[in-house]
Short mmCIF file of C-alpha atoms in Angstrom, two decimals:
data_model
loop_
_atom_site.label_atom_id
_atom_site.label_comp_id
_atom_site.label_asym_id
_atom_site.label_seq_id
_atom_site.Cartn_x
_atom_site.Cartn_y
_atom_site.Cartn_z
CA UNK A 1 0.00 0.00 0.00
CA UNK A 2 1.78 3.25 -1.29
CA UNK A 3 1.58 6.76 0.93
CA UNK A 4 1.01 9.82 -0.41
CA UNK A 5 3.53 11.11 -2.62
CA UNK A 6 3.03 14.42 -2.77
CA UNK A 7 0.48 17.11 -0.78
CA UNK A 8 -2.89 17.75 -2.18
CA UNK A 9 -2.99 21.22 -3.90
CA UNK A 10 -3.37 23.63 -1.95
CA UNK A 11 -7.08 25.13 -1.32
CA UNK A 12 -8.60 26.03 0.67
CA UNK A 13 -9.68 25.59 4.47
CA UNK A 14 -11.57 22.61 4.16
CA UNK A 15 -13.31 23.35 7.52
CA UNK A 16 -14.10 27.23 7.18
CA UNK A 17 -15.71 26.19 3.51
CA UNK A 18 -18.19 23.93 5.53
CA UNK A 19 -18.74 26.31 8.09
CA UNK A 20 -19.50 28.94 5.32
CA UNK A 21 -22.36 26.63 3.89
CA UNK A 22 -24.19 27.63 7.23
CA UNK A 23 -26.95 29.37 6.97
CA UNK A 24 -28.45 31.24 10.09
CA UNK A 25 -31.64 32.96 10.02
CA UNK A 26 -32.88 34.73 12.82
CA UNK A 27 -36.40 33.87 14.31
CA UNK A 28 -36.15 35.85 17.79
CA UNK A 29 -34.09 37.81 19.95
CA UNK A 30 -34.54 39.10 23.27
CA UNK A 31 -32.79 41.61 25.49
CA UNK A 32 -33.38 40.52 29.57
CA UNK A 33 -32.28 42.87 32.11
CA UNK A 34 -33.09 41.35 35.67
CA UNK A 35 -31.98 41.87 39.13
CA UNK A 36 -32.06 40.13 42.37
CA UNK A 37 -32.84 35.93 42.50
CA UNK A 38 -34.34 35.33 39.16
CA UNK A 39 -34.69 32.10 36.75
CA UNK A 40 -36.90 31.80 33.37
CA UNK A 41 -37.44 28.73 31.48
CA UNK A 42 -36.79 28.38 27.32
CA UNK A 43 -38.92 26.78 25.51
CA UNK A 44 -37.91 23.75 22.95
CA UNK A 45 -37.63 25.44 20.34
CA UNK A 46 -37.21 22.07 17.40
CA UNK A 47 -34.52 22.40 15.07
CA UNK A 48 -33.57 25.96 16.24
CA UNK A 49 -30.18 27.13 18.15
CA UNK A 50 -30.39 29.67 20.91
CA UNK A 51 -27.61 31.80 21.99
CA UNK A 52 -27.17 33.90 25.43
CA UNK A 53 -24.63 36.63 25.78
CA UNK A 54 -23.95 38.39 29.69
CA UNK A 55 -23.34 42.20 28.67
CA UNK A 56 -23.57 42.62 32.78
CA UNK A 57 -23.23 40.59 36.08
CA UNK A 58 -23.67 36.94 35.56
CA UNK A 59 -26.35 33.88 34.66
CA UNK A 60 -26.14 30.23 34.65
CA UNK A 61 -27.43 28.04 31.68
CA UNK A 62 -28.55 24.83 32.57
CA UNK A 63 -29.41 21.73 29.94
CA UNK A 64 -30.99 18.80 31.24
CA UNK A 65 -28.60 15.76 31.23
CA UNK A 66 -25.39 18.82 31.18
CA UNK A 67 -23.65 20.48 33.80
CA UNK A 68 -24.64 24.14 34.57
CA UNK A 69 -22.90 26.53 33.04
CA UNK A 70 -21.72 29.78 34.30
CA UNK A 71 -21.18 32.84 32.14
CA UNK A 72 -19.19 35.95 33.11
CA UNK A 73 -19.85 39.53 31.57
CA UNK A 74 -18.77 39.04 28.12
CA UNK A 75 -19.03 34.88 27.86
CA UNK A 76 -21.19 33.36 24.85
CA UNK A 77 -22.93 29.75 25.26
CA UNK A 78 -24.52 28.15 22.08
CA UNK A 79 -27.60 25.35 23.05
CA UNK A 80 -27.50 24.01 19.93
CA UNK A 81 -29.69 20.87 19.79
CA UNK A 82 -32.76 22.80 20.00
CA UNK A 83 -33.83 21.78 23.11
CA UNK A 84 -35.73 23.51 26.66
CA UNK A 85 -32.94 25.32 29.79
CA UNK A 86 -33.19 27.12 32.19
CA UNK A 87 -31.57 30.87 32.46
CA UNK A 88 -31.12 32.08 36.12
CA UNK A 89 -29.28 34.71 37.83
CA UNK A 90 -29.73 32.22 41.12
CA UNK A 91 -30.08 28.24 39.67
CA UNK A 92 -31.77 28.27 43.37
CA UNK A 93 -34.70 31.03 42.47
CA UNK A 94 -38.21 29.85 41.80
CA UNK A 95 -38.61 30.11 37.91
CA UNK A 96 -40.94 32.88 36.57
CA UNK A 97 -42.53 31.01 34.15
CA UNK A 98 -41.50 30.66 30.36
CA UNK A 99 -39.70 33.15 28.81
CA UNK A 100 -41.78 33.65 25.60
CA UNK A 101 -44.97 33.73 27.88
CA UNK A 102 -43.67 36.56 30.78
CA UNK A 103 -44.89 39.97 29.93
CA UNK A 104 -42.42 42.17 28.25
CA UNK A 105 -41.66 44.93 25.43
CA UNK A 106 -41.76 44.08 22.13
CA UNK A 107 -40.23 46.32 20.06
CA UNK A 108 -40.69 44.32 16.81
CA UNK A 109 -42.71 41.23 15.97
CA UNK A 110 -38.89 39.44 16.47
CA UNK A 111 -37.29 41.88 19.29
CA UNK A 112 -38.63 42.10 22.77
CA UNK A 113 -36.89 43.45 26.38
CA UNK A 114 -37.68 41.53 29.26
CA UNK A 115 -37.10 43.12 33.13
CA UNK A 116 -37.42 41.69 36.06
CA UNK A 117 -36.66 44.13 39.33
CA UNK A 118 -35.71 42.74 42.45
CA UNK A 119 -33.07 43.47 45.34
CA UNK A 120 -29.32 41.88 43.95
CA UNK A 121 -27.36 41.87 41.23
CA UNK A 122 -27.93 42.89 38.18
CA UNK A 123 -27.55 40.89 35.09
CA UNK A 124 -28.09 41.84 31.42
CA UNK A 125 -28.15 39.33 28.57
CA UNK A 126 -29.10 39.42 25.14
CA UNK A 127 -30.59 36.20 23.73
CA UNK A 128 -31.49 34.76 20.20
CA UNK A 129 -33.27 31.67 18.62
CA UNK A 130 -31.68 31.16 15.10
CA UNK A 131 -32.46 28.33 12.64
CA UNK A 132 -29.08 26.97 10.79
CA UNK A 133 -29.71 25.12 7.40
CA UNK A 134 -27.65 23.85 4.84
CA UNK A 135 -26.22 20.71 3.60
CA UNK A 136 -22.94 21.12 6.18
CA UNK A 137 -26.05 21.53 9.60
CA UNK A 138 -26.56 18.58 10.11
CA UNK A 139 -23.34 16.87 10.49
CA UNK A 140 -22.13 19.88 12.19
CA UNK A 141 -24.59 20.71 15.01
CA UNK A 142 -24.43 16.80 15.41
CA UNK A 143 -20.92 16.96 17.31
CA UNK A 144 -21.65 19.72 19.36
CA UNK A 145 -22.54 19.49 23.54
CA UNK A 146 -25.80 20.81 24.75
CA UNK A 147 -23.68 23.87 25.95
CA UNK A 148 -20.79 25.37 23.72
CA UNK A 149 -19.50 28.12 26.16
CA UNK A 150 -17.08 30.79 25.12
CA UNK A 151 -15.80 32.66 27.60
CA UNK A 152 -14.78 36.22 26.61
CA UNK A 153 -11.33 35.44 27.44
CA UNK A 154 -11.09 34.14 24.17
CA UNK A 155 -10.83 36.79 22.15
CA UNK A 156 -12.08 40.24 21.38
CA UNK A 157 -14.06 39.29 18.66
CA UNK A 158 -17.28 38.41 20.91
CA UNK A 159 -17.10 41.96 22.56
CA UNK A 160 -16.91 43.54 18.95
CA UNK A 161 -19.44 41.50 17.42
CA UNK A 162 -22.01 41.95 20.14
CA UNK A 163 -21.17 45.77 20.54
CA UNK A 164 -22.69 45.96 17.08
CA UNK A 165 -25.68 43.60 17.55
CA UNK A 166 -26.57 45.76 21.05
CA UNK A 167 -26.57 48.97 18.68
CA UNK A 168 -28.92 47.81 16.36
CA UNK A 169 -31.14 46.33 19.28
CA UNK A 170 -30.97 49.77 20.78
CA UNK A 171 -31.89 51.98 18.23
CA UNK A 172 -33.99 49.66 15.64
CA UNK A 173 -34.24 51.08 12.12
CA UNK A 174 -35.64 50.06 9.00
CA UNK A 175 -33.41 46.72 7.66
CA UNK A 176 -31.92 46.10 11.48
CA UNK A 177 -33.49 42.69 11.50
CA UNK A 178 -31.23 41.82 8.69
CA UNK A 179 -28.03 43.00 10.41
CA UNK A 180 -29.06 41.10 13.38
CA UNK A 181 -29.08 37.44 11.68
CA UNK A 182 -25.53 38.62 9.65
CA UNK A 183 -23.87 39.50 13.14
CA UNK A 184 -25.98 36.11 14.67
CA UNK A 185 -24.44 34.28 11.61
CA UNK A 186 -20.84 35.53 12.60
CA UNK A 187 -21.00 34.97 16.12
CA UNK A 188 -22.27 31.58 16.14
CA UNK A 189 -19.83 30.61 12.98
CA UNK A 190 -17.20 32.19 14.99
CA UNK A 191 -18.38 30.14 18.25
CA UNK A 192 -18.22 26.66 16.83
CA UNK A 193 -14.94 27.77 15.00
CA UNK A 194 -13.82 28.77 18.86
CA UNK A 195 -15.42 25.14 20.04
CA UNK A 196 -13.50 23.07 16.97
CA UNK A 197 -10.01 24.32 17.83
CA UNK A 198 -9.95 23.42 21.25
CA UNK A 199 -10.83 19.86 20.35
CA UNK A 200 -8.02 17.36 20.52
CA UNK A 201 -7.58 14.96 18.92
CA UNK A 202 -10.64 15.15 16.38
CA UNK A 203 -11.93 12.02 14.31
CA UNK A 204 -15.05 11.86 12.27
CA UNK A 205 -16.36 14.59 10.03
CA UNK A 206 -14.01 17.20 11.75
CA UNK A 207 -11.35 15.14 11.32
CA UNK A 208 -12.06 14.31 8.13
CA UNK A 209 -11.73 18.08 7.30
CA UNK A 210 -8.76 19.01 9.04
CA UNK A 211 -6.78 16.17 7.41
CA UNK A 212 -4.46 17.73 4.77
CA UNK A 213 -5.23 15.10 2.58
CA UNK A 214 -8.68 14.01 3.15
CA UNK A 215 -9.56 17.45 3.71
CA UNK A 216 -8.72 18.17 0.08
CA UNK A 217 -11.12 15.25 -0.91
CA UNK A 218 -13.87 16.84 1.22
CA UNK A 219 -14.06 19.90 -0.22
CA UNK A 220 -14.36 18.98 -3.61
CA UNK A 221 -16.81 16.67 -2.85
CA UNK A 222 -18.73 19.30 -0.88
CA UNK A 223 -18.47 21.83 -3.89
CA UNK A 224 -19.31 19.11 -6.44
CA UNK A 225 -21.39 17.17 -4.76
CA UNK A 226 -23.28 15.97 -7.87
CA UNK A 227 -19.90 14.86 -10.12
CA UNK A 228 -19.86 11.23 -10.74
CA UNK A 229 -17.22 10.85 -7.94
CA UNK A 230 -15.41 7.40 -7.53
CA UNK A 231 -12.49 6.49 -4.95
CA UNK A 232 -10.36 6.99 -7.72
CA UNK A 233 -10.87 10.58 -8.41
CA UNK A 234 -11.21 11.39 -4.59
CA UNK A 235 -7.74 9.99 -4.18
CA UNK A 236 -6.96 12.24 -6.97
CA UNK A 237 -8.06 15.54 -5.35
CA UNK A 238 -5.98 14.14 -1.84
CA UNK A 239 -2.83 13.30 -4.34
CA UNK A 240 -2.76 9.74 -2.67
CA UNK A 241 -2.75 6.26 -4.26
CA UNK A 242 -6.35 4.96 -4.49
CA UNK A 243 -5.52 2.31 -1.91
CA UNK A 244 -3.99 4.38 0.71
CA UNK A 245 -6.65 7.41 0.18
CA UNK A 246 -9.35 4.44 0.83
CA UNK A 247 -7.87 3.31 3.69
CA UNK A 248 -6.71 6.46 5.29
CA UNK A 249 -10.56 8.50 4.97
CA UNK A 250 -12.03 5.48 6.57
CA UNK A 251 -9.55 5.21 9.51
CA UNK A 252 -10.13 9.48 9.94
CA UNK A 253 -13.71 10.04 9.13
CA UNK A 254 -15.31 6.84 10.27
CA UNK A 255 -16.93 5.66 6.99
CA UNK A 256 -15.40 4.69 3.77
CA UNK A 257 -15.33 7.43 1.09
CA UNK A 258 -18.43 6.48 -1.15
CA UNK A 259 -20.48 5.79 2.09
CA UNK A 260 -19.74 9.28 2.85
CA UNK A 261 -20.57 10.94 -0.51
CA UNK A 262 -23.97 9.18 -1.00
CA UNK A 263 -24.61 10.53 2.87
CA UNK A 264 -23.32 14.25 1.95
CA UNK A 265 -25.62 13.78 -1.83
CA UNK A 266 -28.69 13.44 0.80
CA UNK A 267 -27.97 16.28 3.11
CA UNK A 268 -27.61 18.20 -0.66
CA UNK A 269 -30.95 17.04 -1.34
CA UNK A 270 -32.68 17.29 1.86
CA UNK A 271 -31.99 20.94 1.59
CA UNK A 272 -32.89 21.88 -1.56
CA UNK A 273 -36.16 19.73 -0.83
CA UNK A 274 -36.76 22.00 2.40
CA UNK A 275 -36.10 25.23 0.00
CA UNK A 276 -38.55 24.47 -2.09
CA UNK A 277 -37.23 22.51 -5.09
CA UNK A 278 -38.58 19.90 -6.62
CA UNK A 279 -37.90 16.14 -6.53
CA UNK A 280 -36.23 16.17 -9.94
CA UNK A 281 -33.99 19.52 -8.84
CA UNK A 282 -33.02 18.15 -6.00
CA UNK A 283 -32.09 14.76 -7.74
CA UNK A 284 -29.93 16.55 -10.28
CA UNK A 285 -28.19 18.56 -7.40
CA UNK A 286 -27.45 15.36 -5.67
CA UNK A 287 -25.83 13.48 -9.25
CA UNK A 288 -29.38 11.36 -9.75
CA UNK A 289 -29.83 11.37 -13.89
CA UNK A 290 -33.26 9.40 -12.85
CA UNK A 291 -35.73 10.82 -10.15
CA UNK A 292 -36.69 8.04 -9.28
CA UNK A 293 -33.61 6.04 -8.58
CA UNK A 294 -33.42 9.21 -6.40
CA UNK A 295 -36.73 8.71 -5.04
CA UNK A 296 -35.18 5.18 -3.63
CA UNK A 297 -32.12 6.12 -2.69
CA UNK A 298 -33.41 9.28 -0.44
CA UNK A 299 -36.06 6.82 1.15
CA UNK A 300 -33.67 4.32 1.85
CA UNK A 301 -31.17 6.83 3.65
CA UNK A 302 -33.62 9.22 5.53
CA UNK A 303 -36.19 7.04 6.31
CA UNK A 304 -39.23 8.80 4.03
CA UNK A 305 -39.68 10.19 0.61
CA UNK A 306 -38.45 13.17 -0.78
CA UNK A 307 -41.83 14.38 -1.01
CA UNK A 308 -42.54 14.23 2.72
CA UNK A 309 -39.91 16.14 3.16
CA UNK A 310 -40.89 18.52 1.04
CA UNK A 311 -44.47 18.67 2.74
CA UNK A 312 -42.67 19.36 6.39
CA UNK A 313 -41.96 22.77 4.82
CA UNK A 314 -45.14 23.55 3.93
CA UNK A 315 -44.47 23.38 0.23
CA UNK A 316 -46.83 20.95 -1.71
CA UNK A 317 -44.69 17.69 -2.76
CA UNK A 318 -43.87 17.50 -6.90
CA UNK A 319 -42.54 14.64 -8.78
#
C-alpha cells in the first residue's frame, strides 16, 4: 500500500468552507435585564439554536442531562440541539414562568426586552433563537454538547461582534433585523470555530476536514457534490494512491469514502427539498440522472420520501 507522494494542492480551508455553507436565520431575539434571585425557562424550540450573551453581572445556563454553566460579563454559550434550559441569575430562584410567555416589550414582531426588578445583582443578557440550514447543519450541530461556552477570554471578537448587535437592538431602524441574523451568523460561525479548535484529537467529520489530505477530498466533494465521484478521483483531489486514500478517509472520518458521498448527496438534497425545489432539482443537485432512482435512494437513507420532506416545509410535494 503506497503513501502519499506528494500534498494535495493547496485550497482552501476545508473546515471554514463547511462552516460557510451555514446558513443562520434569525427567528427571535430578546434583550433581559433582571436583578435580584431570578430564573426563566426556554422553551424547545425544534430544530432551532439559541444563543445567550452576559453584557452585565452573571447567569447560569442549565441543559438537562449537562452540567450548569456559568457565564461571566462578556461569555457566549450556544444550546444548539434545539432543546428547553433554564436561564437564572440564582439556579436556586423559583422560575418565573417561560420566557416567551412573561410579559415584556416588544419592540418588533422578532425583538422584545424583558425586566425583572428585584433586590441583587444585576444581570443583562441578550438572547437569540436562530435556525441553521444547509447541507454542512446537520453533520455539524451533530458533534456539538448541549452547551458550547465561550468565555470572553477568548478573544475580542465576541465583545466587537455583540457591541454591534446591542446597537442595532438599541436603536432599531428600518433593515436592522437583517443585520441582526448577519452579526448572529458571525457569532455563532465564529463560536463553533472557537469550540473546533480546542478539540483534541478530532476524528469523524471534523477530522475528516482538518486532514491535509482528506480534507482536500472533502471539499471537492462538498463543492461538487453531484460529479460522478469514484475512490479513484477522490484519491486524486488528496494526491494519494487509491488504496492508501481508501484506507486512510475510513480510519479518519469513520466511513469509507463512497459511504460518505452518498450521505453528503442526501444532506444536498434534503436541503434543496426544504427550499422548495422539486424532486427532480433536488435529484440533479445530488448526481441522480433518474428521479426516481433518487426517489429510492433518499427513502432508503432518511427514512421517508423526498416528497414528505418537502411537505414538512409547507411546500406541496412535486414529482
Amino acid at each position: 500500500m503506497g503513501g502519499p507522494v506528494v500534498p494535495p494542492r493547496a485550497a482552501p480551508d476545508p473546515v471554514g468552507e463547511a462552516l460557510h455553507r451555514l446558513r443562520v436565520a434569525g427567528v427571535f431575539y430578546c434583550r433581559t435585564e433582571a436583578a435580584g434571585p431570578w430564573a426563566v425557562d426556554m422553551p424547545a424550540f425544534g430544530d432551532c439554536l439559541s444563543f445567550h450573551v452576559v453584557t452585565q453581572g452573571e447567569s447560569w445556563v442549565a441543559v438537562p442531562g449537562a452540567e450548569p454553566v456559568r457565564l461571566r460579563s462578556g461569555d457566549l454559550a450556544l444550546v444548539p440541539h434545539g432543546c428547553g434550559h433554564v436561564l437564572a441569575g440564582d439556579l436556586a430562584a423559583p422560575s418565573l414562568g417561560r420566557v416567551d410567555l412573561l410579559p415584556q416589550e416588544y419592540v418588533t414582531e422578532s425583538y422584545s426586552v424583558l425586566r425583572h426588578d428585584g433586590d441583587g445583582p444585576r444581570t443583562t443578557l441578550v438572547c437569540g433563537v436562530l435556525s441553521v440550514d444547509g447541507p454542512a447543519a446537520r453533520p455539524l450541530l451533530e458533534l456539538l454538547p448541549a452547551v458550547v461556552h465561550v468565555p470572553a477570554s477568548s478573544g475580542t471578537w465576541v465583545g466587537r461582534t455583540l457591541g454591534l448587535m446591542a446597537a442595532e437592538l438599541e436603536h432599531v431602524r428600518p433593515g436592522g433585523e437583517a443585520v441582526l441574523t448577519r452579526l448572529a451568523d458571525v457569532l455563532v460561525i465564529q463560536a463553533v470555530r472557537a469550540w473546533l479548535d480546542a478539540q483534541e484529537p478530532v476524528t469523524g467529520w471534523i477530522g475528516g476536514l482538518r486532514d491535509q489530505y482528506v480534507g482536500a477530498a472533502l471539499a471537492a466533494v462538498h463543492r461538487d457534490p453531484a460529479r460522478p465521484w469514484t475512490v479513484a478521483g477522490l484519491a486524486r483531489e488528496a494526491a494519494m494512491s487509491r488504496s492508501a486514500f481508501a484506507a486512510r478517509f475510513t480510519q479518519v472520518v469513520g466511513v469509507p469514502a463512497m459511504r460518505y458521498v452518498a450521505t453528503w448527496r442526501m444532506h444536498v438534497a434534503a436541503d434543496r427539498l426544504a427550499r422548495g425545489d422539486g424532486v427532480a432539482q433536488a435529484a440533479a443537485a445530488a448526481g441522480y440522472e433518474s428521479a426516481a432512482a433518487f426517489s429510492r435512494a433518499f427513502t432508503r437513507e432518511t427514512g421517508g420520501p423526498p416528497g414528505r420532506a418537502r411537505r414538512r416545509t409547507g411546500v406541496e410535494a412535486a414529482s
